[in-house]
mmCIF file of C-alpha atoms in Angstrom:
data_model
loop_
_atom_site.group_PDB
_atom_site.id
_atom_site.type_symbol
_atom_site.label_atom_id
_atom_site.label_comp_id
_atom_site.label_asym_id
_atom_site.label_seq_id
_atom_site.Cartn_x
_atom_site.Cartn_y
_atom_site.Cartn_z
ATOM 1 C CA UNK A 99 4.150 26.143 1.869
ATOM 2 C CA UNK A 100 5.549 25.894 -1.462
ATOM 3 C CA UNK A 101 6.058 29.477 -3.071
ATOM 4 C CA UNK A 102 4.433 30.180 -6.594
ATOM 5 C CA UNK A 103 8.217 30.514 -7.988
ATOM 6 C CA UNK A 104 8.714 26.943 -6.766
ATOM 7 C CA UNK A 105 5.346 25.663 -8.401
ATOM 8 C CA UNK A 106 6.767 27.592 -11.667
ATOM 9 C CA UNK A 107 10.165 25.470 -12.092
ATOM 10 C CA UNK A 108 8.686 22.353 -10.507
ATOM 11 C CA UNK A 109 6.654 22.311 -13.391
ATOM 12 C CA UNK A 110 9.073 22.915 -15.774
ATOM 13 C CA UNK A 111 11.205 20.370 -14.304
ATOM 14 C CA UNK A 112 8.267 17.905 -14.463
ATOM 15 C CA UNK A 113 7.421 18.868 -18.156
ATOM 16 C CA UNK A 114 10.534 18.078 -19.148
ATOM 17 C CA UNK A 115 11.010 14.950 -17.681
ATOM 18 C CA UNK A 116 7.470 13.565 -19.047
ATOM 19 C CA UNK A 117 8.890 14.721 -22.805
ATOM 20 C CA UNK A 118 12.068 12.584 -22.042
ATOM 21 C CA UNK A 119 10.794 9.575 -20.829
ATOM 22 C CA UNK A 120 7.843 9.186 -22.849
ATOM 23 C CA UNK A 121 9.537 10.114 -26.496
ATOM 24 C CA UNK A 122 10.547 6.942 -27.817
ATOM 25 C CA UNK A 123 7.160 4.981 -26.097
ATOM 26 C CA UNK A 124 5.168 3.235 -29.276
ATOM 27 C CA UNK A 125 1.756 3.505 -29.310
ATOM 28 C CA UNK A 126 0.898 0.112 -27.385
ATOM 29 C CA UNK A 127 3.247 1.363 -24.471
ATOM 30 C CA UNK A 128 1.544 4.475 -24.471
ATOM 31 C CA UNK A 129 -1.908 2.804 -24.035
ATOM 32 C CA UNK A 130 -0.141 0.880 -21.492
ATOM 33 C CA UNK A 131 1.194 4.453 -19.741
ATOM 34 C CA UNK A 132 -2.376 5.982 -19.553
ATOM 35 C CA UNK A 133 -3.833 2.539 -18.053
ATOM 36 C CA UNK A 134 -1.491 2.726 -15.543
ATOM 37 C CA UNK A 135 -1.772 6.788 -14.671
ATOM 38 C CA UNK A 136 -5.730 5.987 -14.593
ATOM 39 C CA UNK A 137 -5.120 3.407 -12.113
ATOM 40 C CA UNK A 138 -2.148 5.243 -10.194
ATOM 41 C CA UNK A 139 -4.663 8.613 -10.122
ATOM 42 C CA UNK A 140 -7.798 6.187 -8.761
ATOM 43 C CA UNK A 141 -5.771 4.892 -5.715
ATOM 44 C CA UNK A 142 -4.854 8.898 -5.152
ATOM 45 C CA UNK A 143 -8.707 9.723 -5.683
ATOM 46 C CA UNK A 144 -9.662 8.943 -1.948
ATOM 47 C CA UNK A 145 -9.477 11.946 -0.152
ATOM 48 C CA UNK A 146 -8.989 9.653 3.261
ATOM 49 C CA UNK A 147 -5.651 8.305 1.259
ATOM 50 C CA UNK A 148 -4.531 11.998 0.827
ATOM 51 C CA UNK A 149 -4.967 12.517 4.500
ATOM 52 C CA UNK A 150 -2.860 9.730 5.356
ATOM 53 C CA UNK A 151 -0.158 10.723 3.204
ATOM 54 C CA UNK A 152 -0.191 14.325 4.699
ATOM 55 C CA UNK A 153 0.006 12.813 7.559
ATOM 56 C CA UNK A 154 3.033 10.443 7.197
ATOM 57 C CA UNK A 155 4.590 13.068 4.639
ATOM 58 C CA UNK A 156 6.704 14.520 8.048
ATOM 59 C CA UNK A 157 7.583 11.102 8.813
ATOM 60 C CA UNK A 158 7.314 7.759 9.474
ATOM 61 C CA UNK A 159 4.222 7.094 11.884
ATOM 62 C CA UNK A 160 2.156 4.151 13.360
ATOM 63 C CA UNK A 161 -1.212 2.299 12.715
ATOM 64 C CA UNK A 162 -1.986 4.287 16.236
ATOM 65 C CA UNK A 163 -0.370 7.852 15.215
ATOM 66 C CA UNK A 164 -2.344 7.883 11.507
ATOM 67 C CA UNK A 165 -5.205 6.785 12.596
ATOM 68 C CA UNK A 166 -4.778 9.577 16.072
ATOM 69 C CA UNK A 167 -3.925 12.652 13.208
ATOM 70 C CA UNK A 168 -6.476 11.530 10.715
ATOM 71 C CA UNK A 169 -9.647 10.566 12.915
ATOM 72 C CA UNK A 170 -10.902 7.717 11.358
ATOM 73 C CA UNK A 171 -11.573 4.056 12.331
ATOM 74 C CA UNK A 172 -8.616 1.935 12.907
ATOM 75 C CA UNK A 173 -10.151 -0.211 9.826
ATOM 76 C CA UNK A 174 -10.566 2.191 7.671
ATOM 77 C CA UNK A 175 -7.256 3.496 7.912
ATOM 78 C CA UNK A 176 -5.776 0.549 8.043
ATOM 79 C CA UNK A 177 -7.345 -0.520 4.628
ATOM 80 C CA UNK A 178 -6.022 2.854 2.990
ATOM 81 C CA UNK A 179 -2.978 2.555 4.139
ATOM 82 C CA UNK A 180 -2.866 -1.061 2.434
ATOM 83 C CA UNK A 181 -4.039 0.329 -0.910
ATOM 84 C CA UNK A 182 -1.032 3.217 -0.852
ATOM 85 C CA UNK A 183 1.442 0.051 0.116
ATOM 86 C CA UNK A 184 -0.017 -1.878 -2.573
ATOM 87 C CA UNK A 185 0.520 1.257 -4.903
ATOM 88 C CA UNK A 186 4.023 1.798 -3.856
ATOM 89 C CA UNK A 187 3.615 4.844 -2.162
ATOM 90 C CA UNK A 188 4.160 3.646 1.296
ATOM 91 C CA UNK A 189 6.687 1.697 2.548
ATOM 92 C CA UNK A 190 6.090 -0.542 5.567
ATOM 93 C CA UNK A 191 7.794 -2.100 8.400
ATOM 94 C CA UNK A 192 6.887 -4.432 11.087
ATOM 95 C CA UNK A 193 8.405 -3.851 15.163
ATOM 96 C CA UNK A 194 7.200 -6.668 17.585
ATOM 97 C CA UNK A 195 3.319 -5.724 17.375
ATOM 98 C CA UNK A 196 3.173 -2.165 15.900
ATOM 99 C CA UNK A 197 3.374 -1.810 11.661
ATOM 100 C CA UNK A 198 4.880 1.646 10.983
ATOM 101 C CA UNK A 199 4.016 3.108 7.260
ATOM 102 C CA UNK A 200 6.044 5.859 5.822
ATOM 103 C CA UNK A 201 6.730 7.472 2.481
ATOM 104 C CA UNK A 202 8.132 5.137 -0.294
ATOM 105 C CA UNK A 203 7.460 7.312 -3.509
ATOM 106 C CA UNK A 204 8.648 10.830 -3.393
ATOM 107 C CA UNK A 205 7.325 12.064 -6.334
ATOM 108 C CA UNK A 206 4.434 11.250 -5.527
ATOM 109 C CA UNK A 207 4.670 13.739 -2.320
ATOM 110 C CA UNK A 208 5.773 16.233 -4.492
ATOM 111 C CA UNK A 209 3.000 15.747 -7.146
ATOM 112 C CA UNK A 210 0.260 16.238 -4.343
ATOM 113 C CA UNK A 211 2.150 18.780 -2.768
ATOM 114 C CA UNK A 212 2.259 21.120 -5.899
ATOM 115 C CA UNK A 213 -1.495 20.343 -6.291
ATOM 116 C CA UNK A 214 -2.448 21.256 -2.793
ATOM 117 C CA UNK A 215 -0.454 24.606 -3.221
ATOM 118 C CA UNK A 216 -2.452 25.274 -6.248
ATOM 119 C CA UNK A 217 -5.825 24.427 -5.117
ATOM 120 C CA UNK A 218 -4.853 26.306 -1.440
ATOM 121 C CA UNK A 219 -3.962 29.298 -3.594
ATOM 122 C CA UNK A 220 -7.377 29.404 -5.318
ATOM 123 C CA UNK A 221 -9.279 28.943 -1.952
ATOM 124 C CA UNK A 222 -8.060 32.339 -0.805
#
């Protein structure tokens, strides 16, 4: 579990990385950056998607294993875990019969995982 002291310079990291990259953007490119975070945030919106990714965040897993940890239909997961592909978040691979899926886009896992902390903190 990430420690508040983590969540503290994690941010600050993150701040200062948004300032950097984003600077020098003109206003078209920033209409363009906030289309693309709306659609980046909807495919994250799915709380079934945010199961999956918990799931495959240890490692990379099977069709069988996600769908085993997650306890939902074999379709279902299987159409979320096209969506985070499509998205970039997962990577996939194909052995003989079996499609594995693990993480492509770290910063996404670390996004989630300092929102989970937070919102885990405020539960208690």
């Amino acid at each position: 579990m990430c420690s508040y002291a983590y969540i503290y310079e994690m941010r600050k990291v993150l701040r200062k990385r948004a300032v950097e990259v984003t600077k020098d953007l003109s206003p078209a490119l920033m209409e363009q950056l906030f289309s693309g975070m709306a659609s980046y945030f909807s495919v994250l919106s799915e709380s079934s998607r945010l199961r999956i990714m918990y799931a495959i965040c240890g490692g990379e897993k099977s069709v069988s294993e996600v769908v085993a940890l997650c306890g939902s239909s074999q379709a279902n997961i299987s159409r979320q875990l096209m969506a985070l592909h499509k998205a970039g978040i997962l990577s996939r691979r194909k052995e003989g019969v079996t499609v594995y899926y693990a993480i492509a886009d770290e910063g996404t896992v670390d996004m989630c995982q300092l929102i989970c902390a937070k919102i885990a903190q405020d539960l208690h």
